Tab-separated table of N, CA, C and O in Angstrom:
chain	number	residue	atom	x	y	z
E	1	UNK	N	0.843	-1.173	0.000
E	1	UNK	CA	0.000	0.000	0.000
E	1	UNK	C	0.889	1.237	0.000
E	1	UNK	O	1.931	1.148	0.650
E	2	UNK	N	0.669	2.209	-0.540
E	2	UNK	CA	1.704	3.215	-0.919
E	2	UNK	C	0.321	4.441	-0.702
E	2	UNK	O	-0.871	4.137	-0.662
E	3	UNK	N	0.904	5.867	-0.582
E	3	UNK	CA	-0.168	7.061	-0.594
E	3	UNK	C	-0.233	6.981	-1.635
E	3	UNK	O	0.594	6.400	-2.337
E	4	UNK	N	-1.639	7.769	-2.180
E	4	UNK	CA	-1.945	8.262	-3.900
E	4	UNK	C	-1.710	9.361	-3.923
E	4	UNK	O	-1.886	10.259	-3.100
E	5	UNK	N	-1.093	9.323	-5.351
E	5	UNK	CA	-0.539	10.925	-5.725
E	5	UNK	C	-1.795	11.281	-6.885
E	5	UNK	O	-2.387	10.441	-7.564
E	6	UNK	N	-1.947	12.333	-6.895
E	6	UNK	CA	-2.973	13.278	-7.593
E	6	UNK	C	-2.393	14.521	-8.182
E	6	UNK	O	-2.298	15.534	-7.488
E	7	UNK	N	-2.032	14.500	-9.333
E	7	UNK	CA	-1.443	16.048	-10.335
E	7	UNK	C	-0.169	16.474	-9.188
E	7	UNK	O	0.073	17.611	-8.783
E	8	UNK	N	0.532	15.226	-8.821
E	8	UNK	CA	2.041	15.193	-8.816
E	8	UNK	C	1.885	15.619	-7.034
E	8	UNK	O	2.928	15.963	-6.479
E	9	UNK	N	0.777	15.586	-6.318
E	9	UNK	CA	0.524	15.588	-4.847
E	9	UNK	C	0.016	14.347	-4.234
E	9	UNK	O	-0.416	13.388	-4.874
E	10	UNK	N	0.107	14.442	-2.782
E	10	UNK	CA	-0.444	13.333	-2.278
E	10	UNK	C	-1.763	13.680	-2.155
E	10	UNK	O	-2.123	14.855	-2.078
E	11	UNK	N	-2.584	12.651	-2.128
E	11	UNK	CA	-4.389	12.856	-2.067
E	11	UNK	C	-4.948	12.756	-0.771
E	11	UNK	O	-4.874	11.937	0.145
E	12	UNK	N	-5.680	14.106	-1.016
E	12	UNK	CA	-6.140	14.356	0.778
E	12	UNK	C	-7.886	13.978	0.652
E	12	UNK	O	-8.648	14.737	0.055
E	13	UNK	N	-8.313	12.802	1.257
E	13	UNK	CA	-9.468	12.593	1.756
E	13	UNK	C	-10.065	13.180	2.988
E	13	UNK	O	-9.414	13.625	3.933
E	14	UNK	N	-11.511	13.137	2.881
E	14	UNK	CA	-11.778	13.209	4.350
E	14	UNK	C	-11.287	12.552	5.834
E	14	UNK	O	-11.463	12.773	7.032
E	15	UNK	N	-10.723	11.815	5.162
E	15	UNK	CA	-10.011	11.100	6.582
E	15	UNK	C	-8.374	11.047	6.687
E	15	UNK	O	-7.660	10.266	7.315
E	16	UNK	N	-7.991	12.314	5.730
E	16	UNK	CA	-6.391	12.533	5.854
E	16	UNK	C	-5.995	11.718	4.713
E	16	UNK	O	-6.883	11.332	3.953
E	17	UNK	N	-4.759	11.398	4.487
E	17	UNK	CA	-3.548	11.418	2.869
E	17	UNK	C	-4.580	10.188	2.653
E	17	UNK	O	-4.945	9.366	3.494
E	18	UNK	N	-4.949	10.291	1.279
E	18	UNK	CA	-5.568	8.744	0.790
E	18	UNK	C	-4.356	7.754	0.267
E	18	UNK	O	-3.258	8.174	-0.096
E	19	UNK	N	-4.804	6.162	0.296
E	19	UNK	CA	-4.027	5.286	0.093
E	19	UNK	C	-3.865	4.576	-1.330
E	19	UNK	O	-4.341	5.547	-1.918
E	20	UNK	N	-3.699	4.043	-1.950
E	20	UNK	CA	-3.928	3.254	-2.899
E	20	UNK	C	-2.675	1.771	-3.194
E	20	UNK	O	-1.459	1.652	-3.351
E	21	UNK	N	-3.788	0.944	-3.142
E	21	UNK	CA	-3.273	-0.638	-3.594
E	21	UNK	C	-3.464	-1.347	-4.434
E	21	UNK	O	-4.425	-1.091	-5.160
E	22	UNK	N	-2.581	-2.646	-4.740
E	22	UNK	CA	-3.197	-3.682	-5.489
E	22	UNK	C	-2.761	-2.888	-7.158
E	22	UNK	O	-1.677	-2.459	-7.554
E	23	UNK	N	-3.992	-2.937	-7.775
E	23	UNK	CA	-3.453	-2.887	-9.175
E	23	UNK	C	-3.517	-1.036	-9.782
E	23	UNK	O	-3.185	-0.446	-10.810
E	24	UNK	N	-4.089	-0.691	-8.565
E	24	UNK	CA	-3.941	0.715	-8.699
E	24	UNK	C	-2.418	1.425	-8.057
E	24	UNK	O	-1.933	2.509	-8.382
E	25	UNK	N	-1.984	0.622	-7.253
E	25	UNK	CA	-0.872	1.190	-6.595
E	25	UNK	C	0.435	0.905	-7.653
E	25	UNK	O	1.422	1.628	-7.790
E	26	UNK	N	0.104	-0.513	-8.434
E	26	UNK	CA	1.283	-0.987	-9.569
E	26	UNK	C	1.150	0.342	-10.740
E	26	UNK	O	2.137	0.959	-11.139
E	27	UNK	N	-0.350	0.645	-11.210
E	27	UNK	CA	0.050	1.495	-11.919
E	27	UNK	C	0.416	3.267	-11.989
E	27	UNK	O	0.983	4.144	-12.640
E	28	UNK	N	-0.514	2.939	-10.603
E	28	UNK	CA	1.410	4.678	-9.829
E	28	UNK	C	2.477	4.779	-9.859
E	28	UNK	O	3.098	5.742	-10.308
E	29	UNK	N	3.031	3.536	-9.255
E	29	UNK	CA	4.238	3.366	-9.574
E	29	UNK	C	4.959	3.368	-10.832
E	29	UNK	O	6.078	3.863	-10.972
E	30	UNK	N	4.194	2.722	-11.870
E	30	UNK	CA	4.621	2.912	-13.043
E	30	UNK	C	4.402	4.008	-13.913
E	30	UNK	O	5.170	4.077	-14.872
E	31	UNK	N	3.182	5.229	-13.755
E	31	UNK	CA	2.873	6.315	-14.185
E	31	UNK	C	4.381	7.010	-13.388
E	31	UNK	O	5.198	7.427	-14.209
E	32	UNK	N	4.755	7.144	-12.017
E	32	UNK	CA	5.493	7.765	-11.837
E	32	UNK	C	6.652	7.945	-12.234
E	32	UNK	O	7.142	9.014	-12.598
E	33	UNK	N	7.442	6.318	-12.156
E	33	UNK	CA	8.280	6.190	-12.733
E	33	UNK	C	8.923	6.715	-14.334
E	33	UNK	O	9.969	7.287	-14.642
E	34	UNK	N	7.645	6.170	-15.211
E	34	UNK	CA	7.500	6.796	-16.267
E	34	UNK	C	7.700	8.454	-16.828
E	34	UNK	O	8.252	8.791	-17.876
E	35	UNK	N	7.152	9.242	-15.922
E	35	UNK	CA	6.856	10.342	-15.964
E	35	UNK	C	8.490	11.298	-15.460
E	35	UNK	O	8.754	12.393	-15.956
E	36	UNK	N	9.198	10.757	-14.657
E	36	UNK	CA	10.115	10.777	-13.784
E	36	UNK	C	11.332	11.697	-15.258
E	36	UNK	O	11.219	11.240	-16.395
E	37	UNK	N	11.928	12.398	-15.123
E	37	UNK	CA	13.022	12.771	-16.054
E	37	UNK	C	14.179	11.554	-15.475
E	37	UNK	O	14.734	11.597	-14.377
E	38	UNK	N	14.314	10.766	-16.247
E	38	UNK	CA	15.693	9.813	-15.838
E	38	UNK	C	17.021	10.512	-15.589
E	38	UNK	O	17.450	11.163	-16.541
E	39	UNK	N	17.638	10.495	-14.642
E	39	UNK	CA	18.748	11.394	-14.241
E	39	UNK	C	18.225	12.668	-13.863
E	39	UNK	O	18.923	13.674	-13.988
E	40	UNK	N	17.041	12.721	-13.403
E	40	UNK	CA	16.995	14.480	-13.108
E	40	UNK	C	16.593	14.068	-11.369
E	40	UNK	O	15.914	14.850	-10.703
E	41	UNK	N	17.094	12.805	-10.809
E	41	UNK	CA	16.682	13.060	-9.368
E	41	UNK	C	18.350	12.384	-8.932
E	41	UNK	O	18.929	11.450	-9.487
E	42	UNK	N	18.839	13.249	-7.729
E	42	UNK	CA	20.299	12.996	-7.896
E	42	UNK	C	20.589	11.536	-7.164
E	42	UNK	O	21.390	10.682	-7.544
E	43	UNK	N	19.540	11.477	-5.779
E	43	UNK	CA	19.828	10.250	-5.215
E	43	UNK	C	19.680	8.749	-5.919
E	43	UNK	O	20.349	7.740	-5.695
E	44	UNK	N	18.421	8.973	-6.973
E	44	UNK	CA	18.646	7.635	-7.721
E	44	UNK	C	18.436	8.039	-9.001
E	44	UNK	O	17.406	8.466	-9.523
E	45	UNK	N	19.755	7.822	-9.548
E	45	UNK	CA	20.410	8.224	-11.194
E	45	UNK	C	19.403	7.536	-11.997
E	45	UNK	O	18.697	7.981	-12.902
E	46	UNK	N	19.461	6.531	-11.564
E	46	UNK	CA	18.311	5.779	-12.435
E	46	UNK	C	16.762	5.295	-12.815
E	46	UNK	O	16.297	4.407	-13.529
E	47	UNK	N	16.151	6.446	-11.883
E	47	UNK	CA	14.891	6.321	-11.541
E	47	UNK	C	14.568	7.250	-12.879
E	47	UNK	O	15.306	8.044	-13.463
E	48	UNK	N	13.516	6.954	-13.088
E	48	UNK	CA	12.700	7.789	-14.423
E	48	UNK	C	12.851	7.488	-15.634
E	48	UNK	O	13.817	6.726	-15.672
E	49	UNK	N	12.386	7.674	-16.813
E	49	UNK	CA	12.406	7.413	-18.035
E	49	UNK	C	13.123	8.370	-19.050
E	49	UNK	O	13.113	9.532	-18.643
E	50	UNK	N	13.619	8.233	-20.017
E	50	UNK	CA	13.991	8.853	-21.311
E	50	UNK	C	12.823	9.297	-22.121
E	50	UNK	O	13.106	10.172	-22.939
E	51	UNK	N	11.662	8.936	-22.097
E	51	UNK	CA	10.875	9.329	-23.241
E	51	UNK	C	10.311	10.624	-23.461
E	51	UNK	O	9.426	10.898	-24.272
E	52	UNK	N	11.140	11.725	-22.339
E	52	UNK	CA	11.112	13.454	-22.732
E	52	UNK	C	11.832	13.224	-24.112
E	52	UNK	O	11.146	13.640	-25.046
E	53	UNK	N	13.002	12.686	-24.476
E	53	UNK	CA	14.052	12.497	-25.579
E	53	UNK	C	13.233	12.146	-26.916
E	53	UNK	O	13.803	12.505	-27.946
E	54	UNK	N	12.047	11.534	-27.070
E	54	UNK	CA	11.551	10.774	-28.241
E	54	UNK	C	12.041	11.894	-29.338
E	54	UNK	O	13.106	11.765	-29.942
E	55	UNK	N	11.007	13.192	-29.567
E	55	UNK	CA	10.615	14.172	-30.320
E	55	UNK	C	12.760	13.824	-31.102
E	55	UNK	O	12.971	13.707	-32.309
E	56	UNK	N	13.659	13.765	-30.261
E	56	UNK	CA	14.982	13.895	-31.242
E	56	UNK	C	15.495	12.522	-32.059
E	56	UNK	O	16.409	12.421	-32.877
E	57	UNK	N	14.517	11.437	-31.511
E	57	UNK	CA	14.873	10.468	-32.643
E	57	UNK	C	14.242	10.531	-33.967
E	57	UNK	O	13.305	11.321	-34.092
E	58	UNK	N	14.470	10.089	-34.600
E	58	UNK	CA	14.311	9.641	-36.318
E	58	UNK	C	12.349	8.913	-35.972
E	58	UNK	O	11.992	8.049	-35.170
E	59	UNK	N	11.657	9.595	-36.796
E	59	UNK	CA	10.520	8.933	-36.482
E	59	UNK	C	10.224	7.194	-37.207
E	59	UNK	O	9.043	6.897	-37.384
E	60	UNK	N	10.892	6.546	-37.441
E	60	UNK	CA	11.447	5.395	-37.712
E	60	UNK	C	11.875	4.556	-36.636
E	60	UNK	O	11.917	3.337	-36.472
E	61	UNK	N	12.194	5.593	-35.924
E	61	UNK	CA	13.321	4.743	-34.327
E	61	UNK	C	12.268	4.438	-33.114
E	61	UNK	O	12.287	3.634	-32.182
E	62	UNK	N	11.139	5.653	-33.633
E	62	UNK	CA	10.793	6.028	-31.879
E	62	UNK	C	9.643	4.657	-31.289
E	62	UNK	O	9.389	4.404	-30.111
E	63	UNK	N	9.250	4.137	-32.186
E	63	UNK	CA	8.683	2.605	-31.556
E	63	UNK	C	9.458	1.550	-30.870
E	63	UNK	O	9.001	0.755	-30.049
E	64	UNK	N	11.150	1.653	-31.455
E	64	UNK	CA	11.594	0.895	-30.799
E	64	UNK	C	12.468	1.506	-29.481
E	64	UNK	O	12.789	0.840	-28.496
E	65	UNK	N	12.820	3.160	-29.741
E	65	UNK	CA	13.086	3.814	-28.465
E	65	UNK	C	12.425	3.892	-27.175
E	65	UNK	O	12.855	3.881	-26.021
E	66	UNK	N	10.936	3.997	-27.823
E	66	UNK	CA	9.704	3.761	-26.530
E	66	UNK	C	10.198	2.523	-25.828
E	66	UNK	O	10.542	2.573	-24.647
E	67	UNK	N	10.247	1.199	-26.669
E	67	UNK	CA	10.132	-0.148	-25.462
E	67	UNK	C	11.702	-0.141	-24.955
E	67	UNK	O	11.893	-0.873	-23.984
E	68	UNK	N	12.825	0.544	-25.437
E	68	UNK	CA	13.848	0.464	-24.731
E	68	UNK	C	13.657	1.105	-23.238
E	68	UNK	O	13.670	0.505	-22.163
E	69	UNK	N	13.463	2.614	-23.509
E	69	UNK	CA	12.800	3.174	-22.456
E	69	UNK	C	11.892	3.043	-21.459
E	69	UNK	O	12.081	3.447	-20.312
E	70	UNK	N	11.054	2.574	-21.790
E	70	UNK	CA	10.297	1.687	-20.705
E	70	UNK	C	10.650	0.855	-19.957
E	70	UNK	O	10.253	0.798	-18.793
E	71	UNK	N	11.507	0.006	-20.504
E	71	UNK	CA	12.144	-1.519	-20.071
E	71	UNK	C	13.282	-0.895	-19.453
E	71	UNK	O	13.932	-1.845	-19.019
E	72	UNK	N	13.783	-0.016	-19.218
E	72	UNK	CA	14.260	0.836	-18.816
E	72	UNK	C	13.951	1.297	-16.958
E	72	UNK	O	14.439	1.177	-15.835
E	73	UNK	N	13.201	1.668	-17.436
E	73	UNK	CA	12.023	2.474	-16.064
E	73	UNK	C	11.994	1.592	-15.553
E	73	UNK	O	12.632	1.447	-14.510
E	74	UNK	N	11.244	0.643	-16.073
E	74	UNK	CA	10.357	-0.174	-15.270
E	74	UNK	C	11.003	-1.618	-15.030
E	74	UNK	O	10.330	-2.617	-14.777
E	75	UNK	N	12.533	-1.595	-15.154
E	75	UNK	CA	13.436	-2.643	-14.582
E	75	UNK	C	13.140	-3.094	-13.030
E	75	UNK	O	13.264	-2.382	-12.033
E	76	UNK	N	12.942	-3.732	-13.057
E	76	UNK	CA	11.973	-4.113	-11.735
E	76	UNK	C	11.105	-4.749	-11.433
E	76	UNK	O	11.064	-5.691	-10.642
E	77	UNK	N	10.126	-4.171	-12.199
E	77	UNK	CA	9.168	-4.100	-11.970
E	77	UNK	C	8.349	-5.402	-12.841
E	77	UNK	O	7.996	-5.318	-14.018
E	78	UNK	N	8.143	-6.655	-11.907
E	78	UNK	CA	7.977	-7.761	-12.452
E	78	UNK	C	6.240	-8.370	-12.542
E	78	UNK	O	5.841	-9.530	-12.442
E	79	UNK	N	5.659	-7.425	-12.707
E	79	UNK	CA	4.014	-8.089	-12.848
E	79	UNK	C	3.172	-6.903	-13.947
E	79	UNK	O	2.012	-6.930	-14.358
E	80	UNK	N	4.009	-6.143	-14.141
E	80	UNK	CA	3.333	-5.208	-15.698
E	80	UNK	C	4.428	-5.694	-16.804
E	80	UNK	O	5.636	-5.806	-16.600
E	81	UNK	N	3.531	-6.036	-18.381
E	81	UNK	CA	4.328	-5.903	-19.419
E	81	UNK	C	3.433	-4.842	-20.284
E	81	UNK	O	2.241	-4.674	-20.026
E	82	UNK	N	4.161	-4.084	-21.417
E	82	UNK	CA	4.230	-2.795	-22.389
E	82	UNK	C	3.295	-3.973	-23.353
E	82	UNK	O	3.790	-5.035	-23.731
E	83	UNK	N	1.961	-3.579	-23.634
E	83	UNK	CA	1.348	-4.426	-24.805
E	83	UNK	C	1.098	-3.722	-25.937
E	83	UNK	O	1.014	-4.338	-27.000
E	84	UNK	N	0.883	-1.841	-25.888
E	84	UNK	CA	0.395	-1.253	-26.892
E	84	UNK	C	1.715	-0.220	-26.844
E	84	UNK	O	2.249	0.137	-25.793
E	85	UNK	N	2.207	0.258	-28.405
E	85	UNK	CA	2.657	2.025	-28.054
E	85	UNK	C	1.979	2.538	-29.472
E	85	UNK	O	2.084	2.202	-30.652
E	86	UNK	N	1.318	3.407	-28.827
E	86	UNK	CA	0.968	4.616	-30.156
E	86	UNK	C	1.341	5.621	-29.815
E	86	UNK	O	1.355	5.918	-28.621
E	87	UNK	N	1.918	6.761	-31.149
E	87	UNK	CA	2.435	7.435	-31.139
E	87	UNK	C	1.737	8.387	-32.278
E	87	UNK	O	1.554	7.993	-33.429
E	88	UNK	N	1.422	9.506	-31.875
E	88	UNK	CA	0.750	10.754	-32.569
E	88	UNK	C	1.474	12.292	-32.598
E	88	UNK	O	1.905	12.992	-31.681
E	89	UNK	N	1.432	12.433	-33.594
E	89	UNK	CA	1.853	14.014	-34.019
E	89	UNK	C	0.648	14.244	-34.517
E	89	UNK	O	-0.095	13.776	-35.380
E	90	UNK	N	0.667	15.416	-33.436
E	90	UNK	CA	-0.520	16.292	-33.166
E	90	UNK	C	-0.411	17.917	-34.448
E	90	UNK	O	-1.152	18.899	-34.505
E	91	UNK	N	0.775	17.572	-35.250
E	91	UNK	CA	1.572	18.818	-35.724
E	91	UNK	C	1.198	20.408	-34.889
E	91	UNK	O	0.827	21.481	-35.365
E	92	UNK	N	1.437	20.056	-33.699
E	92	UNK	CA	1.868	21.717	-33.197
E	92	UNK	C	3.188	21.891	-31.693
E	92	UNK	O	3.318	22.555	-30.665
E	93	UNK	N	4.152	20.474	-32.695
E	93	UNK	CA	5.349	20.564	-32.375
E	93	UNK	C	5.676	19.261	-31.187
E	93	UNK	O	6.823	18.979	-30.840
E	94	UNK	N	4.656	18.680	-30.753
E	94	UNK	CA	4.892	17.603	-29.921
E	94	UNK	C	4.317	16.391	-30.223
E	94	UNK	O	3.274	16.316	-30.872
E	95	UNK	N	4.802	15.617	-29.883
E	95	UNK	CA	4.341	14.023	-30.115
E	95	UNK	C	3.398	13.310	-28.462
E	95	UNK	O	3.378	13.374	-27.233
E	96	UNK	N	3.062	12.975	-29.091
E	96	UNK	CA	1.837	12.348	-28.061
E	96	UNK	C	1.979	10.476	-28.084
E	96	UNK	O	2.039	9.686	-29.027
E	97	UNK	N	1.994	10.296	-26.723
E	97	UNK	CA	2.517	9.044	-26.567
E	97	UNK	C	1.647	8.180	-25.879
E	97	UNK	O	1.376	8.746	-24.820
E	98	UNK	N	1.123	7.192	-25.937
E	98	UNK	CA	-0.331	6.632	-25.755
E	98	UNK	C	0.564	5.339	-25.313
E	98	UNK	O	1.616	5.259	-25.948
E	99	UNK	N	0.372	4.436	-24.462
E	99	UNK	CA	0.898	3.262	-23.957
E	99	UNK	C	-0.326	2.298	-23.151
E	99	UNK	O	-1.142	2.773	-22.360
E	100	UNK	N	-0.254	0.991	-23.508
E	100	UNK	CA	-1.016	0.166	-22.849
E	100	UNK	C	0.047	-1.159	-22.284
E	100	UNK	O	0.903	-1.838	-22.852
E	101	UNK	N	-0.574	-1.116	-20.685
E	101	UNK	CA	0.333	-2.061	-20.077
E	101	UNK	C	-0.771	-2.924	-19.729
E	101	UNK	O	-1.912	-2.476	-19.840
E	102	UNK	N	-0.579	-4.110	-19.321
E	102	UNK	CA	-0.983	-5.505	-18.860
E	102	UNK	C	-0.510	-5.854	-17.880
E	102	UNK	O	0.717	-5.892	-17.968
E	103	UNK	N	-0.970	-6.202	-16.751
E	103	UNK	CA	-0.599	-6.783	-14.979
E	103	UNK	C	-1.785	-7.707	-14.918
E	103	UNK	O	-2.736	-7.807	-15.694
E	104	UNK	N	-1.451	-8.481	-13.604
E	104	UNK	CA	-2.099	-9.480	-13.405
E	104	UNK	C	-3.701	-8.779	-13.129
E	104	UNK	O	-4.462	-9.293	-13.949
E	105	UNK	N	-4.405	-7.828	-12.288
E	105	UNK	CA	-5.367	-7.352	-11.860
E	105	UNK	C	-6.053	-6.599	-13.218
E	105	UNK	O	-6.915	-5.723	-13.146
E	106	UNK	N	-5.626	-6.996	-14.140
E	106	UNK	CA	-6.032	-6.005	-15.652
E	106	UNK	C	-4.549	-5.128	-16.867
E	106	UNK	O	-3.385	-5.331	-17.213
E	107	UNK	N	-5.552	-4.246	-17.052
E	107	UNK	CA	-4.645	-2.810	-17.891
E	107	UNK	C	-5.158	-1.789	-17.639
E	107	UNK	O	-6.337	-1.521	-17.404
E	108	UNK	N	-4.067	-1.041	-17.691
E	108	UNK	CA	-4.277	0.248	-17.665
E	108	UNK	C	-3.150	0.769	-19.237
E	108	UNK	O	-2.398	0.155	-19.994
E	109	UNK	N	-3.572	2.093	-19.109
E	109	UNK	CA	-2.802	2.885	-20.247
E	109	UNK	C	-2.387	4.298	-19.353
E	109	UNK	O	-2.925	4.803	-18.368
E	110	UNK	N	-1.118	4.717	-20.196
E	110	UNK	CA	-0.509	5.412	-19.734
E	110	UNK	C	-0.390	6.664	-21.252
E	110	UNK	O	-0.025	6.417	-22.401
E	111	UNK	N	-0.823	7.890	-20.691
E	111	UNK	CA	-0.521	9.131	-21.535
E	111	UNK	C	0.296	10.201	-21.500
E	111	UNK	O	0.003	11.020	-20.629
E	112	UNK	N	1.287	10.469	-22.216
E	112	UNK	CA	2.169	11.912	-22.363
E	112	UNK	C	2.436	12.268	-23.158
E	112	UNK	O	2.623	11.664	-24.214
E	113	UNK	N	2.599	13.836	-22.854
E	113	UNK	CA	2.943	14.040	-24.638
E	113	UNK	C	4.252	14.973	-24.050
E	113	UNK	O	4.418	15.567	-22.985
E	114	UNK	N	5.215	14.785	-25.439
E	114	UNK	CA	6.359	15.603	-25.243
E	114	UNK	C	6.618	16.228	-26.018
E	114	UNK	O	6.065	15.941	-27.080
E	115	UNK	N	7.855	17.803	-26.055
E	115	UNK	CA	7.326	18.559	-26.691
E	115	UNK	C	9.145	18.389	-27.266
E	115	UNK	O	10.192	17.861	-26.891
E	116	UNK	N	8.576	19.283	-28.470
E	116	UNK	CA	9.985	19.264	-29.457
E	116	UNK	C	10.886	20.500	-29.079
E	116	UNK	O	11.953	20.687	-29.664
């Protein structure tokens, strides 16, 4: 059981910080992780993802940059696998990144968009 984070805060219920578990708590962890600038937190170099970087690969590359990156992040993390990546240019300079993961309790999908 871990607290829930809400637009990058912890979530305050009526009864003080709310909690979240089970297959909602796997995919916090992995939204966070994800979301995380890789190398931008000093105590763990390796926490967070690369996929701010997509927009500078070759749009040829970036399907297989996504699952590097991920597999990446989410080294660890042994009960979600990456089943979907779509990838959209929105043409007003950023790419939009659509992801579907699979865990034992279901899927969830994961959304960001990054900018060029």
């Amino acid at each position: 059981m871990e607290l829930k984070m809400s637009g990058g805060k912890y979530a305050v219920g009526a009864g003080g910080l709310q909690t979240v578990a089970g297959a909602g708590e796997l995919a916090q962890r992995v939204t966070m992780k994800l979301t995380a600038r890789r190398g931008g937190f000093a105590p763990l170099k390796d926490y967070g993802s690369r996929l701010w970087t997509l927009p500078a690969i070759k749009p040829s590359q970036r399907a297989g940059a996504v699952r590097q990156f991920v597999a990446e992040a989410l080294a660890g993390e042994t009960d979600v696998s990456l089943e979907d990546i779509e990838l959209t240019e929105p043409g007003d300079g950023t790419l939009l990144v659509k992801l579907t993961f699979s865990t034992p309790g279901g899927s969830f999908d994961y959304e960001t968009e990054v900018g060029q």
